[in-house]
PDB file of C-alpha atoms and ligand atoms in Angstrom:
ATOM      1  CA  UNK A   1      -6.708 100.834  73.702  1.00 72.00           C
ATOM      2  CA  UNK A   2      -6.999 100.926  77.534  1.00 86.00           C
ATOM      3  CA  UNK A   3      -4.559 103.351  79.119  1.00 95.00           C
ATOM      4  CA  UNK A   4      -2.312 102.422  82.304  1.00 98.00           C
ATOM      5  CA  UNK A   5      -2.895 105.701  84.517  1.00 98.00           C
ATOM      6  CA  UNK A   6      -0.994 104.225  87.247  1.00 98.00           C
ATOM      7  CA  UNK A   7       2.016 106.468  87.137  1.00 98.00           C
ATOM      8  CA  UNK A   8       0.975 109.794  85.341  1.00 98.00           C
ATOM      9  CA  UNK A   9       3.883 112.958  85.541  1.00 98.00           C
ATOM     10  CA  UNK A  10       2.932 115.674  84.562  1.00 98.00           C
ATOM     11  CA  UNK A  11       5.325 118.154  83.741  1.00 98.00           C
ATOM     12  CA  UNK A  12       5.914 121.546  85.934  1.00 97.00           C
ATOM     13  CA  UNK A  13       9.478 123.399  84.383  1.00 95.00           C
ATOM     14  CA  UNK A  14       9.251 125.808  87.593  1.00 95.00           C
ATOM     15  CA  UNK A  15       9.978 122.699  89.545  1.00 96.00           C
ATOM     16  CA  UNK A  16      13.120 121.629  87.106  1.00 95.00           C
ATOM     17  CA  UNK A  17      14.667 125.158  88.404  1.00 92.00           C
ATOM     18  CA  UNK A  18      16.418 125.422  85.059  1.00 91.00           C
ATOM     19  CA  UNK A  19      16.938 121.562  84.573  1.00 95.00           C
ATOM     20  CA  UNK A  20      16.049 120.410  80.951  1.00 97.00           C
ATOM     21  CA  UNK A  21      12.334 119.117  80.704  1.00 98.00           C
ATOM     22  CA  UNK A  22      13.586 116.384  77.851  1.00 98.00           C
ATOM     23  CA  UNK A  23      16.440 114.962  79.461  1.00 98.00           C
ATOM     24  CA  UNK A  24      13.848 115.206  83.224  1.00 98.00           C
ATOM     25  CA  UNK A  25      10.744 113.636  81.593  1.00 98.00           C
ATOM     26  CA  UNK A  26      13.457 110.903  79.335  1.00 98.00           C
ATOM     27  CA  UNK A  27      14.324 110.062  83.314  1.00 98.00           C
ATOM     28  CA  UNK A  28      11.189 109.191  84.028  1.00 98.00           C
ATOM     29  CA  UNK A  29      10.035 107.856  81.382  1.00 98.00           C
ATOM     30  CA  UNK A  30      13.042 105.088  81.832  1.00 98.00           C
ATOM     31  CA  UNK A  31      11.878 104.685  85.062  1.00 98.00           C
ATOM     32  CA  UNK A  32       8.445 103.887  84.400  1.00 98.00           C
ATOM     33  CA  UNK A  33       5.700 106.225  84.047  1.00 98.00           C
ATOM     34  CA  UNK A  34       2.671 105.191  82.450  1.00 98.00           C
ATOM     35  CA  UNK A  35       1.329 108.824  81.057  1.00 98.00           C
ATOM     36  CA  UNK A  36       2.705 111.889  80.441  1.00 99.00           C
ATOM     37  CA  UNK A  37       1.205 115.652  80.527  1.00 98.00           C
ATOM     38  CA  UNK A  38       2.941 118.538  79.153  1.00 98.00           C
ATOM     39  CA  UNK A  39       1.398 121.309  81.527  1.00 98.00           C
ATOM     40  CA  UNK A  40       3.178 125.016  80.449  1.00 97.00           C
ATOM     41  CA  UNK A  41       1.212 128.171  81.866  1.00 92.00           C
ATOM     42  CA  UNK A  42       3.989 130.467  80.872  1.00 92.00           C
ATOM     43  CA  UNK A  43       4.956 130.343  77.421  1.00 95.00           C
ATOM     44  CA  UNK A  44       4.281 131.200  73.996  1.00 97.00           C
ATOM     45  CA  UNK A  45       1.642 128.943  71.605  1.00 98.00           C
ATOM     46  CA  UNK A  46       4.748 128.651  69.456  1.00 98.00           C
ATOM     47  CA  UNK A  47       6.929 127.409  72.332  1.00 98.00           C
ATOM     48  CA  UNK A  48       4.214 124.897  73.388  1.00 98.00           C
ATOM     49  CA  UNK A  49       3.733 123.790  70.298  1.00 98.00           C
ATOM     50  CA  UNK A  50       7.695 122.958  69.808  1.00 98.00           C
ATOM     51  CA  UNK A  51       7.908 121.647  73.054  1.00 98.00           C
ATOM     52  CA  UNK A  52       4.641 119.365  72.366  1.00 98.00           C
ATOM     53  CA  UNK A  53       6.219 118.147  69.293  1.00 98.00           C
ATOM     54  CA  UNK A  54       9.493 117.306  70.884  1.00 98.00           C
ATOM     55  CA  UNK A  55       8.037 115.738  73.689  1.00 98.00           C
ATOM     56  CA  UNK A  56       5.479 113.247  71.607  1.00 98.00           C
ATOM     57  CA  UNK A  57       8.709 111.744  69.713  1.00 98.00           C
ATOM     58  CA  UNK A  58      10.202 111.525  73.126  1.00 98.00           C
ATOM     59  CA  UNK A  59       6.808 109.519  74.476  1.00 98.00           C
ATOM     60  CA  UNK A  60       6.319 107.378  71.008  1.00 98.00           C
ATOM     61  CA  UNK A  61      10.066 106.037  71.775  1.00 98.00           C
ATOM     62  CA  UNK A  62       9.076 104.961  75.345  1.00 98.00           C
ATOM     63  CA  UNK A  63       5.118 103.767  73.842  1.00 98.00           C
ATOM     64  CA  UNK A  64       3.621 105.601  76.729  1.00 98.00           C
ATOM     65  CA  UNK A  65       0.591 108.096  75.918  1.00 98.00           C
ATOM     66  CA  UNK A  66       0.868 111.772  75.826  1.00 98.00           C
ATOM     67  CA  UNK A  67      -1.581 114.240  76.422  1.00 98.00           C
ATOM     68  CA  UNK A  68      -2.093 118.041  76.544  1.00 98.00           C
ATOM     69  CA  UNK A  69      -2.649 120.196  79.351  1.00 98.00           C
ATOM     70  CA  UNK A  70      -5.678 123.079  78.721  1.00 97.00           C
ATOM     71  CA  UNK A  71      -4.580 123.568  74.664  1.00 98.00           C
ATOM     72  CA  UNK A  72      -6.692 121.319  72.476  1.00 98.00           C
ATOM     73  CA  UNK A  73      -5.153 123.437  69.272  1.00 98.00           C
ATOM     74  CA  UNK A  74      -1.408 122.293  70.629  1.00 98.00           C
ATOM     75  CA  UNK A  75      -2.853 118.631  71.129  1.00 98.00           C
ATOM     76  CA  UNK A  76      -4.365 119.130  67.809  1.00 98.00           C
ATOM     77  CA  UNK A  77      -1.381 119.903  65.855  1.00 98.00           C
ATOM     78  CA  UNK A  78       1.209 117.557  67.634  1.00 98.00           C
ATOM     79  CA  UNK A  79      -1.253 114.888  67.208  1.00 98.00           C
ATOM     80  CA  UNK A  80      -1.042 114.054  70.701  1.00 98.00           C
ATOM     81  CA  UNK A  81      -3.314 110.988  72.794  1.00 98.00           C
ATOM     82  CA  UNK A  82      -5.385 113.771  74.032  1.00 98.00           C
ATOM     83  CA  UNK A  83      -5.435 116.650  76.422  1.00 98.00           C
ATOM     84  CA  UNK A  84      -6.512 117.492  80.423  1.00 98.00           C
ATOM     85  CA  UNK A  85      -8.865 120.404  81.083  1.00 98.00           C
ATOM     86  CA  UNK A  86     -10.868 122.213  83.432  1.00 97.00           C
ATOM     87  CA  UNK A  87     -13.561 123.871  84.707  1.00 95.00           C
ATOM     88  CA  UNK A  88     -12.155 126.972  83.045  1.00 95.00           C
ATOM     89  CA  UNK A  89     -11.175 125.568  79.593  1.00 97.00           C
ATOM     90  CA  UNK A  90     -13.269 124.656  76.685  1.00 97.00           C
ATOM     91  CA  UNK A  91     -16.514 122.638  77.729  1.00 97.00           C
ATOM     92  CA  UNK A  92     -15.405 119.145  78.134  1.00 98.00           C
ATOM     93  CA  UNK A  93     -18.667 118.036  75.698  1.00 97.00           C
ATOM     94  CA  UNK A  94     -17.133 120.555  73.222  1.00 98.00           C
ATOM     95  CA  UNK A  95     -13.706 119.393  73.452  1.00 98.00           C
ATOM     96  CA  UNK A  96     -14.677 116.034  72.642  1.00 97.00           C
ATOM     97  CA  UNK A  97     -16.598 116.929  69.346  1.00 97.00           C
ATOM     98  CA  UNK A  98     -13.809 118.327  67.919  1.00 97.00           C
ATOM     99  CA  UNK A  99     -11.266 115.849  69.086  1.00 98.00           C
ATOM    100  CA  UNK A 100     -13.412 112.548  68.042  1.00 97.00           C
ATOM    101  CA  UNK A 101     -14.112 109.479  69.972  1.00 97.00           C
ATOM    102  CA  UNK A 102     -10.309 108.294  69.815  1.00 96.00           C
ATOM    103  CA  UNK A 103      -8.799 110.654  71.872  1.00 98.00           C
ATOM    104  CA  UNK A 104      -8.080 110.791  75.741  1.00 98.00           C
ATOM    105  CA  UNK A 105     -10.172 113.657  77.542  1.00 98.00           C
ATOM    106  CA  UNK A 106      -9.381 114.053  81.158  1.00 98.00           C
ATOM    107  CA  UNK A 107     -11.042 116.669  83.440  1.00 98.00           C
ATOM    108  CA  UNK A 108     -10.253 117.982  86.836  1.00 98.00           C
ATOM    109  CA  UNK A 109     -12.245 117.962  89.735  1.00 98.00           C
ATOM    110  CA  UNK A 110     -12.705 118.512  93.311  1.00 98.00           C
ATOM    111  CA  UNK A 111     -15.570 117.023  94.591  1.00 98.00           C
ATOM    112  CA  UNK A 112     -18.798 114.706  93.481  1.00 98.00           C
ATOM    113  CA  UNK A 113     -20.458 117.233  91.256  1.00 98.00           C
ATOM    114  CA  UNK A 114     -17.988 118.173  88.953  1.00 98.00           C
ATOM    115  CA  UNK A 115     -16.951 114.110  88.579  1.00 98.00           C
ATOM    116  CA  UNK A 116     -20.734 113.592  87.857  1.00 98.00           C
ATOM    117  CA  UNK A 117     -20.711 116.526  85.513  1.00 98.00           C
ATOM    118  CA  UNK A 118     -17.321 115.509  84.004  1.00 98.00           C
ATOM    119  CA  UNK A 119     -18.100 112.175  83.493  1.00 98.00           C
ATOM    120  CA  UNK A 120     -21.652 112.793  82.201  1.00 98.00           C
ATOM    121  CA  UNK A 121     -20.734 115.161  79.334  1.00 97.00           C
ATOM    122  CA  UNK A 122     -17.549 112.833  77.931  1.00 96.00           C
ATOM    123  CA  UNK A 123     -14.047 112.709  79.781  1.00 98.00           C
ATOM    124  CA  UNK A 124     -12.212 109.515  79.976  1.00 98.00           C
ATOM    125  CA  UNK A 125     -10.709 110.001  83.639  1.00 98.00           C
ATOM    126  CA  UNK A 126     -10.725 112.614  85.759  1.00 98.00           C
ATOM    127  CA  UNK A 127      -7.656 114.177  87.740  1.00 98.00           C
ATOM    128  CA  UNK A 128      -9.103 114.125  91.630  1.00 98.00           C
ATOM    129  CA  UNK A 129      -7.211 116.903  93.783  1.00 96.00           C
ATOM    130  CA  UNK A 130      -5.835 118.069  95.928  1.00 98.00           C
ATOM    131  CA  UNK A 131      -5.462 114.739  97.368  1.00 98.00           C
ATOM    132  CA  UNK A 132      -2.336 116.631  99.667  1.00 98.00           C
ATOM    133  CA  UNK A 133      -1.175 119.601 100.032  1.00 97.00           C
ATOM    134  CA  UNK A 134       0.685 120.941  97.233  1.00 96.00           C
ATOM    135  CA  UNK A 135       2.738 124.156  96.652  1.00 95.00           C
ATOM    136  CA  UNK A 136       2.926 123.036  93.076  1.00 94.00           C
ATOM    137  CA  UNK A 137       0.050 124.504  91.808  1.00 94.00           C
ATOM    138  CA  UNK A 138      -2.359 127.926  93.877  1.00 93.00           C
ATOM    139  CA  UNK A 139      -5.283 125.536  94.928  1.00 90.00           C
ATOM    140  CA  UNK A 140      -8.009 127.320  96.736  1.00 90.00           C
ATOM    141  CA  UNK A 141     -10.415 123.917  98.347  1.00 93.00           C
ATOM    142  CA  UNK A 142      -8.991 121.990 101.320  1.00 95.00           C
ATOM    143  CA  UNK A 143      -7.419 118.457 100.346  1.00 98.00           C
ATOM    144  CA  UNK A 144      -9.253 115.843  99.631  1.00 98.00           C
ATOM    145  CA  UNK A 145      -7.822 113.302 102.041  1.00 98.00           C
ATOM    146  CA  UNK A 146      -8.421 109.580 101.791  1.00 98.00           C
ATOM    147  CA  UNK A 147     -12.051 110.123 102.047  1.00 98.00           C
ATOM    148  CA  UNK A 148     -12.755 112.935  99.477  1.00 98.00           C
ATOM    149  CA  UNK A 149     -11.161 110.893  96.791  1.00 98.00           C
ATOM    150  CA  UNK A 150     -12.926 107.787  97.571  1.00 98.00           C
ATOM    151  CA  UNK A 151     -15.951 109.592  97.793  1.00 98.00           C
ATOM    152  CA  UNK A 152     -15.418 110.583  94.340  1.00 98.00           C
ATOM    153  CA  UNK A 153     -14.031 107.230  92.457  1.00 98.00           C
ATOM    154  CA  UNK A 154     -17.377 105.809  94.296  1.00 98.00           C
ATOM    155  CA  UNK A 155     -19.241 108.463  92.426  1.00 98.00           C
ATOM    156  CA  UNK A 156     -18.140 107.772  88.768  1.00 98.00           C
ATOM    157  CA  UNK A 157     -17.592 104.712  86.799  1.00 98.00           C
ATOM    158  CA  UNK A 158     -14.475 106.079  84.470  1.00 98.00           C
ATOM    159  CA  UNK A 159     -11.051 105.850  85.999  1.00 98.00           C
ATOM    160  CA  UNK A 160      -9.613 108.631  88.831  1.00 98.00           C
ATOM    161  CA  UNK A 161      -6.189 109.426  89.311  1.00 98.00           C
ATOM    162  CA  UNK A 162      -5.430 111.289  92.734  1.00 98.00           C
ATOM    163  CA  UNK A 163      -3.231 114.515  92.503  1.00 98.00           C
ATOM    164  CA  UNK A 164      -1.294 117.337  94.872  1.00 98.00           C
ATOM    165  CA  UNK A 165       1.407 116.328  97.015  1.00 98.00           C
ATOM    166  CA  UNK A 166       1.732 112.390  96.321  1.00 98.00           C
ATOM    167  CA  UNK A 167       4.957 110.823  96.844  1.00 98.00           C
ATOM    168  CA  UNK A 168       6.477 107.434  97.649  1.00 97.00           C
ATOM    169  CA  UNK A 169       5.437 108.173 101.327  1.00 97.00           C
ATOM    170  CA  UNK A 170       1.396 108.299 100.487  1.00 98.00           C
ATOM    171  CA  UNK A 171       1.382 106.982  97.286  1.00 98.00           C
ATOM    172  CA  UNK A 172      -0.042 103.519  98.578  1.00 98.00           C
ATOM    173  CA  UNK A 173      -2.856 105.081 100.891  1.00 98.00           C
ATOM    174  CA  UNK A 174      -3.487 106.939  97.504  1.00 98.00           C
ATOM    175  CA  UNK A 175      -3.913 103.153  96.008  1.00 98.00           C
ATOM    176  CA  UNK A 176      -5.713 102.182  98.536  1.00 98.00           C
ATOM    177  CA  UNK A 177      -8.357 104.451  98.509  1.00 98.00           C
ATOM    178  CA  UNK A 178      -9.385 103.262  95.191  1.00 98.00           C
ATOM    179  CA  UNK A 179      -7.723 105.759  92.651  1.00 98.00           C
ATOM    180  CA  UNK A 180      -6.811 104.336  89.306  1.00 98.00           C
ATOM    181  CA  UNK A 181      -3.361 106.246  89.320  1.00 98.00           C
ATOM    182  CA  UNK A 182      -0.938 108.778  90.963  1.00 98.00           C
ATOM    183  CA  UNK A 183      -0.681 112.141  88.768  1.00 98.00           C
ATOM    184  CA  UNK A 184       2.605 113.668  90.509  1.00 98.00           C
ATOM    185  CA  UNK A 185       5.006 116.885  89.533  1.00 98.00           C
ATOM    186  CA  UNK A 186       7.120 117.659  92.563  1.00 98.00           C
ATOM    187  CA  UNK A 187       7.440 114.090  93.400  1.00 98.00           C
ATOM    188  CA  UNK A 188       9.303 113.020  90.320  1.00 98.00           C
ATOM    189  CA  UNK A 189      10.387 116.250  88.677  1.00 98.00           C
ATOM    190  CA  UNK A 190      11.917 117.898  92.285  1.00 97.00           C
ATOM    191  CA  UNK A 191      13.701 114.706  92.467  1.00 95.00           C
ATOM    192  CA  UNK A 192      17.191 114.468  91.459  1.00 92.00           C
ATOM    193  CA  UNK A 193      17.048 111.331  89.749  1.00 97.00           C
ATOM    194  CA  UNK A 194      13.612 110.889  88.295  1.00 98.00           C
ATOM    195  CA  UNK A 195      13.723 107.337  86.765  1.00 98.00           C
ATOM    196  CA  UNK A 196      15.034 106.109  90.346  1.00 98.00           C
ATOM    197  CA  UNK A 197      12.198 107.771  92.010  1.00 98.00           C
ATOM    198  CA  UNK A 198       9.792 106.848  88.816  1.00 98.00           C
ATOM    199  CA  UNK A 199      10.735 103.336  89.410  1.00 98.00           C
ATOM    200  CA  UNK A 200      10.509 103.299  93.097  1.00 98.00           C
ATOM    201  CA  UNK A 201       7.030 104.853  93.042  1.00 98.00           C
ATOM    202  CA  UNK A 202       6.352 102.105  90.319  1.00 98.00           C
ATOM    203  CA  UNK A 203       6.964  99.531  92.420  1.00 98.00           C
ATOM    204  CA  UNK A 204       4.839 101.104  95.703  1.00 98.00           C
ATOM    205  CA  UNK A 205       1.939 101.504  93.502  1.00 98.00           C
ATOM    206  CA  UNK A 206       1.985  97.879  92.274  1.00 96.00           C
ATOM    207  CA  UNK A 207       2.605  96.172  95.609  1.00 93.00           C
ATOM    208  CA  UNK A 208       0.310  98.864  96.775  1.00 86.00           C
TER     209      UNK A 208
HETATM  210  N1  TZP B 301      -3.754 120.059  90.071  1.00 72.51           N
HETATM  211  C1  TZP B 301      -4.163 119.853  91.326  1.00 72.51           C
HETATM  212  S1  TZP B 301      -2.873 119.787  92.404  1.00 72.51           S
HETATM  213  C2  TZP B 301      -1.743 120.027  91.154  1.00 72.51           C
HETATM  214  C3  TZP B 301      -2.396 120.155  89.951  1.00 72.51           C
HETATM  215  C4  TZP B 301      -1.773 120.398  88.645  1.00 72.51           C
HETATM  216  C5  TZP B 301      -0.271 120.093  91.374  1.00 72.51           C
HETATM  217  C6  TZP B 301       0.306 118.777  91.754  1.00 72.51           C
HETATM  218  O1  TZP B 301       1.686 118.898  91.920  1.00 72.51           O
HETATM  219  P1  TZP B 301       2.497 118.045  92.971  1.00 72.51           P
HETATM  220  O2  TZP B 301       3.882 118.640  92.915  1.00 72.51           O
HETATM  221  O3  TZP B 301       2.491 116.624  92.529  1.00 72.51           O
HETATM  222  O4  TZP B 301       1.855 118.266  94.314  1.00 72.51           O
HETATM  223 MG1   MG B 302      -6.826 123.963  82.718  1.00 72.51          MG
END
């Protein structure tokens, strides 16, 4: 089945500054998002793996896909759509073996190369980024611009999604300079009211 990357949240709980992930990524989901990626850095493999399994009955209610960020065991046992790696996690080539040809493998990336390489050894989309600047997540390369990420969708024939620091003010240039989707945290989960914002970015991304 084709996947609709267009509006892709992925999850941040440092950002939700206490706020309940369920009831934040429920929000969105009502208003609209397309994907969802649980991304925890800070807790326990049995925490994940609750919160993974809470989260995919949350995601099969709304049909939207979810996958799992780094932990191919978590996305393993939750029997999640698939996961998002990187250059530091398992081998994208290796991830796929042991997932199969069904599931969703997405890879991040910075510039031409590591699209090339990512798309060349199996993943189904890659995460572009930073498109913006973004306090989200410690990035060490310069944005990406308009220009980097175009450079990149030009140099792959899977689907891109732009991320870091998209919002309903750049979310059309981010359109417009060919990406498949929007992968945002801040911009939906530091909103108070994430399935208005969800829905307004909806909209800006389909009118482009
Ligand atoms: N990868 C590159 S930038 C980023 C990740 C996970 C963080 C994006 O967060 P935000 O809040 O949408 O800028
Ligand atoms: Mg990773």
């Amino acid at each position: 089945m084709p996947c609709d990357y267009s509006l892709y949240l992925v999850t941040d709980r440092a950002i939700l500054e206490g706020r309940d992930l369920f009831q934040a990524v429920e929000s969105a989901l009502r208003g609209g998002v397309t994907l969802v990626q649980l991304r925890e850095k800070e807790i326990s493999s049995r925490d994940f793996y609750q919160t993974a399994l809470a989260l995919k009955d949350l995601t099969v209610k709304y049909k939207v896909p979810l996958l799992i960020n780094d932990r191919l065991d978590i996305a393993l046992a939750v029997d999640a759509d698939g996961i998002h790696i990187g250059r530091e996690d398992l081998p994208v080539q290796v991830a796929r073996r042991l997932l199969g040809p069904q599931k969703i493998i997405g890879y991040s990336v910075s510039d031409i190369e590591e699209a090339i390489y990512g798309a060349k050894n199996g993943a189904d989309y890659l995460g572009a980024g930073p498109v913006y600047t973004t306090t989200t997540k410690a990035v060490t390369v310069e944005p990406l611009g308009m220009e980097g990420l175009r450079s990149i969708k030009e140099s792959v024939s899977i689907p891109v999604v732009g991320i870091g620091g998209i919002n309903l003010n750049n979310i059309r240039e981010v359109k417009k300079s060919g990406a498949d989707g929007a992968s945002i945290v801040s911009g939906i989960l530091g909103s108070g009211d994430p399935a208005r914002t969800s829905r307004e970015l909806c909209d800006a991304w389909r009118k482009g």
